[in-house]
Coordinates of C-alpha atoms and ligand atoms in Angstrom, one line a residue:
M1 CA 36.0 -11.6 -40.2
P2 CA 33.4 -13.0 -42.5
P3 CA 30.0 -11.2 -42.8
E4 CA 27.0 -12.4 -40.9
Y5 CA 25.1 -15.2 -42.5
D6 CA 22.0 -17.3 -42.0
T7 CA 22.2 -21.1 -42.0
V8 CA 19.5 -23.4 -43.5
E9 CA 19.6 -27.2 -43.1
V10 CA 17.9 -29.5 -45.6
S11 CA 18.3 -33.1 -46.7
V12 CA 18.3 -32.2 -50.4
L13 CA 19.0 -28.8 -52.0
I14 CA 17.8 -28.4 -55.6
I15 CA 19.4 -25.4 -57.2
G16 CA 17.1 -24.5 -60.1
A17 CA 13.3 -24.3 -60.3
G18 CA 12.9 -25.1 -64.0
A19 CA 11.4 -28.3 -65.4
A20 CA 14.4 -30.4 -64.3
G21 CA 14.5 -29.1 -60.7
A22 CA 10.7 -29.3 -60.3
R23 CA 10.6 -32.9 -61.6
A24 CA 13.4 -34.0 -59.3
A25 CA 11.6 -32.4 -56.3
I26 CA 8.3 -34.2 -57.3
E27 CA 10.1 -37.6 -57.4
L28 CA 11.7 -37.0 -54.0
A29 CA 8.4 -36.0 -52.5
E30 CA 6.6 -39.0 -53.9
R31 CA 9.3 -41.2 -52.4
G32 CA 8.8 -39.7 -49.0
V33 CA 11.8 -37.3 -48.9
D34 CA 10.0 -34.1 -47.9
D35 CA 13.0 -32.2 -46.4
V36 CA 13.8 -30.8 -49.8
L37 CA 14.3 -27.1 -50.8
V38 CA 14.0 -26.0 -54.4
L39 CA 15.4 -22.6 -55.1
G40 CA 15.8 -20.3 -58.1
K41 CA 17.3 -16.9 -58.8
R42 CA 14.0 -15.7 -60.3
G43 CA 10.4 -15.8 -59.2
H44 CA 9.0 -19.2 -58.7
G45 CA 7.4 -20.5 -61.9
D46 CA 9.5 -18.1 -63.9
A47 CA 12.4 -20.3 -64.9
H48 CA 13.8 -20.3 -68.3
T49 CA 11.8 -23.4 -69.2
T50 CA 8.8 -21.1 -69.7
W51 CA 10.5 -20.0 -72.9
A52 CA 10.4 -23.4 -74.5
R53 CA 8.2 -23.3 -77.5
G54 CA 7.8 -26.0 -80.0
G55 CA 7.4 -29.2 -78.0
I56 CA 8.7 -32.2 -76.1
N57 CA 9.7 -35.5 -77.7
G58 CA 8.5 -39.0 -76.8
A59 CA 7.6 -41.9 -79.0
L60 CA 3.9 -42.0 -78.1
G61 CA 2.9 -42.9 -81.7
T62 CA -0.3 -40.8 -81.6
R63 CA 0.0 -40.0 -85.3
D64 CA 2.7 -42.5 -86.4
P65 CA 2.1 -45.8 -84.6
E66 CA 5.2 -47.3 -86.1
D67 CA 7.4 -45.0 -84.0
D68 CA 9.0 -46.4 -80.8
W69 CA 11.6 -45.4 -78.3
T70 CA 14.4 -47.3 -80.0
I71 CA 13.8 -45.2 -83.2
H72 CA 13.7 -42.0 -81.0
A73 CA 17.1 -43.1 -79.5
A74 CA 18.5 -43.9 -83.0
D75 CA 17.5 -40.4 -84.3
T76 CA 19.0 -38.8 -81.2
L77 CA 22.3 -40.6 -81.7
K78 CA 22.5 -40.0 -85.4
E79 CA 21.9 -36.3 -85.0
G80 CA 24.3 -36.1 -82.1
H81 CA 26.9 -37.6 -84.6
F82 CA 27.4 -40.5 -82.1
L83 CA 29.1 -38.4 -79.5
N84 CA 26.1 -38.9 -77.1
D85 CA 26.3 -41.4 -74.3
P86 CA 24.0 -44.1 -75.7
A87 CA 23.0 -45.3 -72.2
K88 CA 21.8 -41.8 -71.3
V89 CA 19.9 -41.4 -74.6
E90 CA 18.2 -44.7 -73.9
T91 CA 17.3 -43.7 -70.3
V92 CA 15.6 -40.6 -71.7
T93 CA 13.9 -42.0 -74.8
E94 CA 12.6 -45.2 -73.1
Q95 CA 10.8 -43.4 -70.3
M96 CA 9.4 -40.5 -72.4
P97 CA 6.0 -42.0 -73.3
E98 CA 5.4 -42.5 -69.6
R99 CA 6.6 -39.0 -68.7
L100 CA 4.3 -37.4 -71.4
R101 CA 1.3 -39.4 -70.1
E102 CA 2.0 -38.4 -66.5
L103 CA 2.2 -34.7 -67.4
D104 CA -1.2 -35.3 -69.1
E105 CA -2.6 -36.8 -65.9
W106 CA -1.2 -33.8 -63.9
G107 CA -3.1 -31.4 -66.1
M108 CA -0.8 -30.2 -68.9
D109 CA -2.9 -28.5 -71.7
Y110 CA -1.4 -30.4 -74.6
S111 CA -2.7 -29.7 -78.1
R112 CA -5.0 -32.5 -79.0
T113 CA -6.0 -34.6 -82.0
D114 CA -9.7 -34.7 -82.9
D115 CA -10.2 -37.8 -80.7
G116 CA -8.6 -36.2 -77.7
G117 CA -5.1 -37.8 -78.0
I118 CA -1.9 -36.0 -77.2
D119 CA -1.1 -34.5 -80.6
Q120 CA 2.5 -34.8 -82.1
R121 CA 4.1 -32.7 -84.8
Y122 CA 7.0 -33.0 -87.1
F123 CA 10.3 -31.6 -85.9
G124 CA 13.7 -31.5 -87.5
A125 CA 15.6 -34.7 -88.3
Q126 CA 13.1 -37.0 -86.5
S127 CA 11.8 -40.0 -88.4
Y128 CA 8.2 -39.6 -87.2
R129 CA 5.8 -37.1 -85.7
R130 CA 7.0 -37.4 -82.2
T131 CA 7.0 -33.9 -80.7
A132 CA 4.1 -33.4 -78.3
F133 CA 3.2 -29.7 -77.8
A134 CA 0.9 -27.1 -76.2
G135 CA 0.5 -24.7 -79.1
D136 CA 3.9 -22.9 -79.2
H137 CA 4.0 -22.4 -75.5
T138 CA 4.9 -25.9 -74.4
G139 CA 7.5 -24.9 -71.7
E140 CA 5.1 -22.5 -70.0
S141 CA 2.4 -25.1 -69.9
M142 CA 4.8 -27.8 -68.7
L143 CA 6.3 -25.7 -65.9
D144 CA 2.9 -24.6 -64.7
T145 CA 1.9 -28.3 -64.5
L146 CA 5.1 -29.4 -62.7
V147 CA 5.0 -26.4 -60.2
G148 CA 1.3 -27.2 -59.6
R149 CA 2.1 -30.8 -58.9
A150 CA 5.0 -29.9 -56.5
R151 CA 2.8 -27.5 -54.7
D152 CA 0.1 -30.2 -54.2
L153 CA 2.8 -32.4 -52.7
G154 CA 3.9 -29.6 -50.4
V155 CA 7.5 -29.2 -51.8
P156 CA 9.1 -26.1 -50.1
H157 CA 10.7 -23.5 -52.4
R158 CA 12.5 -20.2 -52.2
E159 CA 12.7 -17.6 -54.9
N160 CA 15.2 -14.9 -55.7
V161 CA 18.1 -16.7 -54.1
M162 CA 21.4 -16.7 -56.1
I163 CA 23.9 -19.5 -55.3
T164 CA 27.5 -18.4 -55.8
K165 CA 29.5 -21.4 -54.6
L166 CA 29.1 -25.0 -53.7
A167 CA 30.5 -26.1 -50.4
A168 CA 32.7 -29.1 -51.4
D169 CA 36.1 -30.4 -50.5
G170 CA 36.9 -31.8 -53.9
D171 CA 35.5 -35.3 -53.2
R172 CA 32.1 -34.6 -51.6
V173 CA 29.5 -31.8 -51.6
Y174 CA 28.0 -30.5 -48.3
G175 CA 25.8 -27.7 -49.4
A176 CA 26.0 -24.3 -51.0
V177 CA 26.5 -20.6 -50.4
G178 CA 24.5 -17.7 -51.8
F179 CA 22.5 -14.6 -51.1
D180 CA 18.9 -13.5 -51.0
M181 CA 18.5 -11.1 -53.9
D182 CA 15.7 -9.1 -52.2
T183 CA 17.2 -8.6 -48.7
G184 CA 20.9 -8.9 -49.4
E185 CA 21.2 -11.5 -46.6
F186 CA 24.0 -14.1 -47.1
V187 CA 22.9 -17.7 -46.7
V188 CA 24.7 -21.0 -46.2
F189 CA 22.7 -24.1 -47.1
N190 CA 23.8 -27.3 -45.3
A191 CA 22.6 -30.3 -47.4
G192 CA 23.0 -34.1 -47.5
A193 CA 22.8 -33.9 -51.4
V194 CA 22.8 -31.1 -53.9
V195 CA 21.0 -31.3 -57.3
L196 CA 22.2 -28.7 -59.8
A197 CA 19.4 -27.9 -62.2
A198 CA 20.6 -24.4 -63.0
G199 CA 20.1 -24.4 -66.8
G200 CA 22.6 -24.0 -69.6
Y201 CA 25.3 -21.7 -70.9
A202 CA 24.2 -20.4 -74.4
A203 CA 23.7 -16.9 -73.1
I204 CA 27.5 -16.4 -73.0
Y205 CA 26.9 -15.5 -76.7
D206 CA 26.0 -11.9 -77.6
R207 CA 22.8 -10.4 -78.8
H208 CA 22.3 -13.2 -81.3
T209 CA 20.9 -15.5 -78.7
S210 CA 17.5 -16.9 -78.2
R211 CA 18.1 -16.8 -74.5
E212 CA 16.9 -14.3 -71.9
D213 CA 19.2 -13.1 -69.2
E214 CA 19.8 -16.5 -67.7
N215 CA 21.8 -19.5 -68.9
N216 CA 25.0 -17.8 -68.2
G217 CA 26.5 -21.1 -67.3
D218 CA 25.9 -21.0 -63.5
G219 CA 25.5 -24.8 -63.4
P220 CA 28.7 -25.7 -65.2
A221 CA 30.7 -23.0 -63.3
L222 CA 29.5 -24.1 -59.9
A223 CA 30.2 -27.8 -60.5
Y224 CA 33.5 -27.1 -62.1
D225 CA 34.6 -24.9 -59.3
A226 CA 33.6 -27.7 -56.9
G227 CA 35.9 -30.2 -58.7
A228 CA 33.4 -31.9 -61.1
S229 CA 34.4 -32.2 -64.8
L230 CA 32.6 -30.6 -67.7
M231 CA 32.1 -32.3 -71.1
D232 CA 31.3 -31.4 -74.8
M233 CA 31.4 -27.7 -74.1
E234 CA 32.6 -26.9 -77.6
F235 CA 29.2 -27.9 -79.1
V236 CA 26.9 -24.9 -79.1
Q237 CA 23.7 -25.1 -81.1
F238 CA 22.9 -22.3 -83.5
H239 CA 19.1 -22.5 -84.0
P240 CA 18.5 -21.7 -87.7
T241 CA 15.6 -19.3 -87.1
G242 CA 16.2 -16.4 -84.7
M243 CA 14.6 -13.1 -85.6
A244 CA 16.6 -11.1 -88.1
V245 CA 15.7 -7.5 -87.5
D246 CA 16.7 -3.9 -88.3
G247 CA 18.9 -3.2 -85.2
S248 CA 18.5 0.6 -85.7
D249 CA 14.7 0.4 -85.3
P250 CA 13.9 0.8 -81.6
E251 CA 10.7 -1.3 -81.9
W252 CA 12.5 -4.3 -83.5
A253 CA 16.0 -4.1 -82.0
P254 CA 15.1 -5.9 -78.7
W255 CA 13.9 -8.9 -80.7
S256 CA 17.2 -9.5 -82.5
G257 CA 18.0 -13.3 -82.2
R258 CA 14.8 -14.2 -80.4
L259 CA 13.5 -17.6 -81.4
V260 CA 11.1 -18.3 -84.2
T261 CA 10.2 -21.8 -83.2
E262 CA 11.1 -24.8 -85.3
A263 CA 7.4 -25.6 -85.1
V264 CA 6.9 -23.0 -87.9
R265 CA 8.9 -25.3 -90.1
G266 CA 7.3 -28.4 -88.5
E267 CA 4.0 -27.1 -89.5
G268 CA 5.2 -26.5 -93.1
G269 CA 7.2 -23.3 -93.1
R270 CA 9.5 -22.8 -96.0
L271 CA 12.8 -21.0 -96.3
Y272 CA 13.5 -18.7 -99.3
N273 CA 16.5 -16.5 -100.2
T274 CA 16.2 -13.0 -101.7
D275 CA 16.2 -14.5 -105.2
G276 CA 12.9 -16.3 -104.2
E277 CA 14.6 -19.7 -104.3
R278 CA 13.7 -22.4 -101.8
F279 CA 17.3 -23.0 -101.2
M280 CA 17.1 -26.0 -98.9
R281 CA 16.5 -28.1 -102.1
R282 CA 20.2 -27.6 -102.9
Y283 CA 21.4 -28.4 -99.4
S284 CA 19.1 -31.2 -98.3
P285 CA 16.6 -32.4 -101.0
D286 CA 15.1 -35.1 -98.8
Q287 CA 14.8 -33.5 -95.4
M288 CA 14.5 -29.9 -96.7
E289 CA 13.7 -27.3 -94.0
L290 CA 13.5 -30.1 -91.4
D291 CA 17.0 -31.3 -91.7
A292 CA 19.1 -31.1 -88.5
R293 CA 19.5 -27.7 -87.0
D294 CA 23.3 -27.5 -87.8
V295 CA 22.6 -28.2 -91.5
V296 CA 19.8 -25.7 -91.8
A297 CA 21.7 -23.0 -89.8
R298 CA 24.8 -23.4 -92.0
A299 CA 22.8 -23.3 -95.2
I300 CA 21.2 -20.0 -94.1
A301 CA 24.6 -18.6 -93.2
Q302 CA 26.0 -19.6 -96.5
E303 CA 23.1 -18.0 -98.4
V304 CA 23.6 -14.7 -96.6
S305 CA 27.4 -14.8 -97.0
E306 CA 27.0 -15.3 -100.7
G307 CA 24.8 -12.3 -101.1
R308 CA 21.4 -13.9 -101.2
G309 CA 20.3 -12.6 -97.8
T310 CA 18.1 -9.7 -96.6
E311 CA 19.5 -6.3 -95.5
N312 CA 19.1 -7.5 -91.9
G313 CA 21.3 -10.5 -92.6
G314 CA 18.6 -13.1 -92.8
V315 CA 16.4 -15.1 -95.2
Y316 CA 12.7 -15.5 -95.4
L317 CA 10.6 -18.0 -93.5
D318 CA 7.1 -18.3 -95.0
V319 CA 4.2 -20.3 -93.7
S320 CA 1.5 -18.2 -95.4
H321 CA 0.4 -21.1 -97.6
R322 CA -1.2 -22.5 -94.4
D323 CA -4.7 -21.5 -93.4
A324 CA -4.8 -18.5 -91.1
G325 CA -6.9 -20.3 -88.5
F326 CA -4.4 -23.2 -88.4
I327 CA -1.5 -20.8 -87.9
R328 CA -3.3 -19.0 -85.0
E329 CA -4.2 -22.3 -83.4
R330 CA -0.8 -24.1 -83.7
L331 CA 1.5 -21.1 -83.5
P332 CA -0.4 -18.6 -81.3
R333 CA 2.6 -16.9 -79.6
M334 CA 4.6 -16.5 -82.8
Y335 CA 1.6 -15.1 -84.6
E336 CA 0.8 -12.6 -81.9
R337 CA 4.5 -11.5 -81.6
F338 CA 4.8 -10.7 -85.3
Q339 CA 1.3 -9.2 -85.4
D340 CA 2.3 -6.7 -82.6
L341 CA 5.3 -5.7 -84.8
G342 CA 3.0 -5.2 -87.8
V343 CA 3.7 -8.4 -89.7
D344 CA 0.9 -10.9 -90.4
M345 CA 2.5 -14.4 -90.6
A346 CA -0.6 -15.7 -92.4
E347 CA 0.0 -13.3 -95.2
E348 CA 3.7 -12.6 -95.5
P349 CA 7.1 -14.2 -94.6
V350 CA 9.2 -13.2 -91.6
E351 CA 13.0 -12.7 -91.6
V352 CA 15.2 -15.2 -89.8
A353 CA 18.9 -15.9 -89.2
P354 CA 20.8 -18.4 -87.0
T355 CA 20.9 -17.6 -83.3
A356 CA 22.9 -19.1 -80.5
H357 CA 20.5 -21.3 -78.7
Y358 CA 21.7 -24.2 -76.6
G359 CA 24.9 -25.7 -75.2
M360 CA 25.1 -29.4 -75.8
G361 CA 27.8 -29.6 -73.2
G362 CA 27.6 -29.3 -69.4
V363 CA 28.5 -31.2 -66.3
A364 CA 29.7 -34.8 -66.9
V365 CA 27.5 -37.2 -64.9
D366 CA 27.0 -40.9 -64.5
G367 CA 23.8 -42.8 -65.5
H368 CA 22.0 -41.5 -62.4
G369 CA 23.0 -37.8 -62.9
E370 CA 25.8 -37.9 -60.3
T371 CA 28.9 -35.9 -61.0
D372 CA 32.5 -36.8 -60.1
V373 CA 31.8 -35.1 -56.7
T374 CA 29.9 -37.5 -54.4
D375 CA 26.3 -36.4 -53.6
L376 CA 26.5 -33.6 -56.2
F377 CA 24.0 -34.3 -59.1
A378 CA 23.5 -32.3 -62.3
I379 CA 20.4 -32.6 -64.4
G380 CA 18.5 -30.9 -67.2
E381 CA 20.3 -28.4 -69.4
T382 CA 23.1 -28.3 -66.8
M383 CA 24.2 -31.9 -67.5
A384 CA 26.0 -33.3 -70.6
G385 CA 25.8 -36.6 -72.5
V386 CA 22.4 -36.8 -74.0
H387 CA 22.8 -34.6 -77.1
G388 CA 26.3 -35.3 -78.4
A389 CA 27.4 -32.9 -81.1
N390 CA 23.9 -31.6 -81.9
R391 CA 20.6 -31.7 -80.1
L392 CA 17.3 -32.7 -81.7
G393 CA 14.6 -30.0 -81.1
G394 CA 12.2 -31.2 -78.4
N395 CA 14.8 -33.4 -76.7
S396 CA 15.8 -30.9 -74.0
L397 CA 12.4 -30.7 -72.3
A398 CA 12.5 -34.5 -72.5
E399 CA 15.9 -34.7 -70.8
T400 CA 14.7 -32.4 -68.0
V401 CA 11.8 -34.6 -66.8
A402 CA 13.6 -37.9 -67.5
Y403 CA 16.7 -37.0 -65.5
G404 CA 14.6 -35.3 -62.9
V405 CA 13.1 -38.7 -62.2
V406 CA 16.4 -40.7 -62.5
A407 CA 18.3 -38.4 -60.2
G408 CA 15.4 -38.0 -57.8
R409 CA 15.2 -41.8 -57.4
R410 CA 18.9 -42.1 -56.8
V411 CA 19.0 -39.4 -54.2
A412 CA 15.9 -40.8 -52.4
D413 CA 17.5 -44.2 -52.2
R414 CA 20.6 -42.8 -50.6
I415 CA 19.7 -39.8 -48.5
E416 CA 19.8 -40.2 -44.8
G417 CA 19.3 -36.6 -43.6
P418 CA 20.7 -33.2 -43.7
G419 CA 24.4 -34.1 -43.3
T420 CA 26.8 -31.9 -41.5
M421 CA 29.2 -29.5 -43.1
P422 CA 32.7 -30.2 -41.7
E423 CA 34.2 -27.3 -39.8
R424 CA 37.2 -27.3 -42.2
V425 CA 34.9 -26.6 -45.1
V426 CA 33.1 -23.8 -43.3
T427 CA 36.4 -22.0 -42.2
G428 CA 38.4 -23.0 -45.3
L429 CA 35.9 -22.3 -48.0
V430 CA 32.5 -21.0 -47.0
E431 CA 33.6 -18.1 -44.8
P432 CA 36.5 -16.9 -47.1
H433 CA 34.0 -16.9 -50.0
L434 CA 31.5 -14.9 -47.9
S435 CA 34.3 -12.4 -47.2
E436 CA 35.0 -12.1 -50.9
L437 CA 31.3 -11.5 -51.6
A438 CA 31.2 -8.8 -49.0
A439 CA 34.3 -7.2 -50.5
L440 CA 32.7 -7.3 -54.0
A441 CA 29.7 -5.4 -52.8
N442 CA 30.2 -1.6 -53.4
A443 CA 33.6 -2.3 -55.0
D444 CA 35.0 0.9 -56.5
G445 CA 36.9 -0.5 -59.5
T446 CA 37.6 0.8 -63.0
Y447 CA 35.4 -1.3 -65.3
D448 CA 31.7 -1.4 -65.9
V449 CA 30.3 -4.9 -65.5
D450 CA 27.7 -4.6 -68.2
A451 CA 30.3 -3.5 -70.7
L452 CA 32.5 -6.5 -69.9
I453 CA 29.6 -8.9 -70.3
A454 CA 28.9 -7.3 -73.7
E455 CA 32.6 -7.6 -74.6
L456 CA 32.6 -11.3 -73.6
R457 CA 29.5 -12.1 -75.6
E458 CA 30.7 -10.3 -78.6
C459 CA 34.0 -12.3 -78.3
L460 CA 32.2 -15.6 -78.3
W461 CA 30.1 -14.7 -81.3
T462 CA 33.1 -13.5 -83.2
H463 CA 35.6 -16.2 -82.2
A464 CA 33.5 -19.3 -81.6
G465 CA 30.5 -18.8 -83.8
I466 CA 28.9 -21.0 -86.5
R467 CA 32.3 -21.2 -88.3
R468 CA 35.5 -21.4 -86.4
D469 CA 39.2 -21.8 -87.2
E470 CA 42.4 -22.0 -85.3
A471 CA 43.4 -18.3 -85.6
T472 CA 40.0 -16.9 -84.4
L473 CA 39.7 -19.4 -81.6
S474 CA 43.2 -18.7 -80.3
S475 CA 42.7 -15.0 -80.4
G476 CA 39.4 -15.6 -78.6
L477 CA 41.1 -17.3 -75.7
D478 CA 43.5 -14.3 -75.5
A479 CA 40.5 -11.9 -75.4
V480 CA 38.9 -14.0 -72.6
D481 CA 42.1 -13.7 -70.6
R482 CA 42.1 -9.9 -71.0
I483 CA 38.4 -9.7 -69.9
R484 CA 39.2 -11.9 -66.9
G485 CA 41.9 -9.4 -65.9
K486 CA 39.5 -6.5 -66.1
A487 CA 36.8 -8.4 -64.3
A488 CA 39.0 -8.3 -61.2
D489 CA 38.7 -4.5 -61.2
V490 CA 35.0 -3.7 -61.5
A491 CA 32.6 -1.1 -60.1
V492 CA 29.7 -2.7 -58.3
G493 CA 26.7 -1.6 -56.2
P494 CA 25.3 -3.2 -53.0
V495 CA 24.4 -6.9 -52.7
T496 CA 20.8 -6.2 -53.8
S497 CA 21.8 -4.3 -56.9
R498 CA 21.7 -5.6 -60.5
S499 CA 25.4 -4.8 -60.9
F500 CA 26.3 -7.2 -58.0
E501 CA 24.3 -10.0 -59.7
Y502 CA 25.9 -9.2 -63.0
A503 CA 29.4 -9.2 -61.5
I504 CA 28.7 -12.8 -60.3
D505 CA 27.3 -13.6 -63.8
L506 CA 30.5 -12.3 -65.4
G507 CA 32.6 -14.6 -63.2
V508 CA 30.6 -17.7 -64.0
M509 CA 30.4 -16.9 -67.8
M510 CA 34.2 -17.0 -67.9
T511 CA 34.3 -20.8 -67.2
S512 CA 32.0 -21.7 -70.1
A513 CA 33.6 -19.2 -72.4
E514 CA 37.0 -20.6 -71.8
A515 CA 35.8 -24.2 -72.1
V516 CA 34.0 -23.5 -75.4
L517 CA 37.0 -21.9 -76.9
R518 CA 39.5 -24.4 -75.6
G519 CA 37.5 -27.4 -76.7
A520 CA 36.7 -25.9 -80.1
L521 CA 40.4 -25.3 -80.6
E522 CA 41.3 -28.8 -79.5
R523 CA 38.7 -30.6 -81.7
T524 CA 40.5 -30.5 -85.1
E525 CA 37.5 -31.7 -87.1
S526 CA 33.9 -30.6 -88.0
R527 CA 31.1 -32.5 -86.4
G528 CA 27.5 -31.5 -85.7
A529 CA 27.3 -27.9 -84.4
H530 CA 31.1 -27.6 -84.3
Y531 CA 32.3 -26.4 -87.8
R532 CA 36.0 -25.7 -88.3
T533 CA 36.7 -24.1 -91.7
D534 CA 40.3 -25.3 -91.4
Y535 CA 39.1 -28.9 -90.7
P536 CA 35.9 -29.1 -92.6
D537 CA 35.4 -32.9 -92.4
S538 CA 34.5 -35.3 -89.6
D539 CA 37.5 -37.3 -88.4
P540 CA 36.7 -40.8 -87.0
T541 CA 39.7 -40.5 -84.7
W542 CA 37.8 -37.8 -82.9
Q543 CA 35.1 -40.3 -81.7
H544 CA 35.8 -38.9 -78.2
N545 CA 34.3 -36.5 -75.7
I546 CA 36.5 -33.8 -74.4
H547 CA 36.4 -33.4 -70.6
Y548 CA 37.4 -30.2 -68.8
R549 CA 38.8 -30.2 -65.3
R550 CA 40.1 -27.6 -63.0
A551 CA 43.8 -28.0 -62.7
D552 CA 45.6 -27.0 -59.6
I553 CA 48.3 -25.2 -61.6
G554 CA 47.7 -23.5 -64.9
G555 CA 43.9 -23.3 -65.0
M556 CA 41.8 -25.6 -67.2
A557 CA 42.9 -29.1 -68.2
T558 CA 41.3 -31.2 -70.9
D559 CA 41.4 -34.9 -71.7
T560 CA 39.5 -37.1 -74.1
Q561 CA 37.4 -40.2 -73.4
P562 CA 36.0 -42.7 -75.9
V563 CA 32.2 -43.0 -76.4
A564 CA 30.3 -46.2 -75.6
T565 CA 28.3 -48.3 -78.1
P566 CA 24.5 -48.5 -78.1
S567 CA 22.4 -51.4 -77.0
E568 CA 21.4 -54.1 -79.5
A569 CA 17.8 -52.8 -79.7
V570 CA 18.9 -49.3 -80.6
Q571 CA 21.7 -50.6 -82.9
A572 CA 18.9 -52.5 -84.8
A573 CA 16.9 -49.3 -85.1
L574 CA 20.0 -47.5 -86.4
D575 CA 20.6 -50.3 -88.9
A576 CA 17.0 -50.1 -90.1
G577 CA 17.9 -46.6 -91.4
H578 CA 14.7 -44.7 -90.5
E579 CA 14.6 -41.2 -91.8
L580 CA 12.2 -38.3 -92.1
D581 CA 10.7 -38.0 -95.6
Y582 CA 9.9 -34.3 -95.8
H583 CA 7.8 -34.6 -98.9
Q584 CA 5.0 -36.5 -97.1
L585 CA 4.4 -33.2 -95.3
E586 CA 3.6 -31.4 -98.5
Ligands
FAD601 C1 13.6 -19.8 -76.8 C2 13.8 -21.2 -76.4 C3 12.9 -22.1 -76.8 C4 13.0 -23.5 -76.5 N1 12.1 -24.4 -76.8 C5 12.3 -25.7 -76.5 C6 11.3 -26.6 -76.9 O1 10.3 -26.3 -77.5 N2 11.6 -27.9 -76.6 C7 12.7 -28.3 -76.0 O2 12.9 -29.5 -75.7 N3 13.6 -27.4 -75.6 C8 13.4 -26.1 -75.8 N4 14.3 -25.2 -75.4 C9 15.4 -25.6 -74.4 C10 14.7 -25.8 -73.1 O3 13.7 -24.8 -72.8 C11 15.6 -25.8 -71.9 O4 16.8 -26.6 -72.2 C12 15.0 -26.4 -70.6 O5 13.8 -25.7 -70.3 C13 16.0 -26.3 -69.5 O6 15.3 -26.6 -68.3 P1 16.1 -26.7 -66.9 O7 15.1 -27.1 -65.9 O8 17.3 -27.6 -67.1 O9 16.7 -25.2 -66.7 P2 15.9 -23.8 -66.6 O10 14.5 -23.8 -67.0 O11 16.8 -22.9 -67.3 O12 16.0 -23.5 -65.1 C14 17.1 -23.1 -64.4 C15 16.8 -22.7 -63.0 O13 18.0 -22.5 -62.3 C16 17.9 -21.3 -61.6 N5 19.3 -20.8 -61.4 C17 20.3 -20.7 -62.4 N6 21.4 -20.2 -61.8 C18 21.2 -20.1 -60.5 C19 22.0 -19.7 -59.4 N7 23.2 -19.3 -59.5 N8 21.4 -19.7 -58.2 C20 20.1 -20.1 -58.0 N9 19.3 -20.5 -59.0 C21 19.9 -20.5 -60.2 C22 17.1 -20.4 -62.5 O14 16.5 -19.3 -61.7 C23 16.0 -21.4 -62.9 O15 15.1 -21.6 -61.8 C24 14.2 -23.9 -75.7 C25 15.1 -22.9 -75.4 C26 14.9 -21.6 -75.7 C27 16.0 -20.6 -75.4
OAA602 O1 10.7 -24.3 -80.5 C1 11.9 -24.5 -80.9 O2 12.3 -24.4 -82.0 C2 12.9 -24.8 -79.8 C3 12.9 -26.2 -79.5 O3 12.0 -27.0 -79.8 C4 14.1 -26.7 -78.9 O4 15.0 -26.0 -78.7 O5 14.1 -27.9 -78.6

């Protein structure tokens, strides 16, 4: 017998209350679909988006009027090494000026120019100052604004609900299954359409990650399990500047890998090795510290591996040539964080090293954000296609609101009501899954869930890190298989316990872990964030995206699909060869 459960009926279920989910909900509400429920597995307003720091891109041209959306698109494609879907890139870049202005109208506290315009700063590998920002707490300000707007429109939400499975029959989605993390009650959501806005998968990496305890890959795992395909999972962005700390110092240790925003470099921060050399001159004399993230991250890793790094495995990032007042105004959170740790950024450098930050891959979707499974949409960091082999800083927040609007529109045009979950889905999938959840609660197995998660994260860092090769990737896949075996025999507390949540996390992390390793092994070239020491060059025959599908027999299947070509307008911007000239910043 399955355990008891509550049933909730809605027209549209939005799984995820970050910027993407909130923006989709606003679009639906504005188009008259009010029977929507937005839910998240944390407190409302506390999604990962609040961690976003440096800014959000859009060719407003506040400081550089020659910028326009086609150049934004061209920069995005170039830095994605042309593995991005050009149509999706254009969808995002073309609407961003409007999205930025609308956030302004809704009250976002952007940093301003002297005459009150939305200020824009330099960010890596972008031809112009295009990154709008609110100090260095852009995500927090943006989510406050979106949540406020959704509240004004009366959009219903639920917090602390964790979704564990989508109710789908391979072709169509009918809703989702989960539990209330406060009460332990199981819930089945019956929905006409489901929008997955559940964030990314970069937290499958170990302590060297800029992520909090989210982004375990819930979105990709839920979609994949429901029959949708994933794409580009092998591309994981290592942000050049995570905090490099003395791990034995209890005050510093928790900060290992936490982000030092790219805005520090955007505002003039310089990188030095322990010989006092500004080493980016050797790697990228034109774009210097503001070259693409993969280039800067690999340069730092190279300096450290050749013995010019600090004892904590990093290099120095120095912005102290800037005025102290300017630093406190433009980088307030960074300044305060280091000051609390006894370092004054206005006087001295900080130590930084690459940190796993963002998965470019995710759920494969069409131009409206719909997956291979009818009525199942994936948006924001959960979706794939916009960033290609390497994401431009500031483009992720852009993607959240742009695709929130696009998917919201599509769902609003199509939705006719709550829809009914067929009995065969309830008895064949929902109830057996609920029985599995009930059996997992209080399971008296051998292995500790926390220890297995740590083992998996360490495995990803070691086997699919900044540099990869066939031998390490293959042995990484074997290690994931072994962890999967142990994960079937874990010790877990009741439904409301952290260990129950972590046991679910461990399960979802396996999907992204396997996909990253499998794709990285299959892609026998180096491109963007994916660097194979045994195939150090890009290979034009790899101008394909790898798709990952659940196979009935034998687990994960992969196949490749060619990439489309950009529109004439964007091709013209590419041909014009715009490029950031770092030296105008100095
Ligand atoms: C430190 C840091 C700084 C960053 N700075 C920037 C920046 O300055 N500019 C930029 O463009 N990008 C930045 N990024 C990336 C950007 O913040 C994210 O990609 C973006 O905020 C993702 O938004 P989202 O709405 O897609 O997902 P999220 O904000 O991650 O929201 C996901 C939601 O899904 C919910 N959820 C997840 N799984 C489940 C489940 N199983 N059941 C129920 N709910 C679930 C979560 O509770 C949450 O509500 C940064 C990332 C990091 C780590
Ligand atoms: O502040 C940062 O460096 C992070 C950021 O912009 C991004 O990931 O897009």
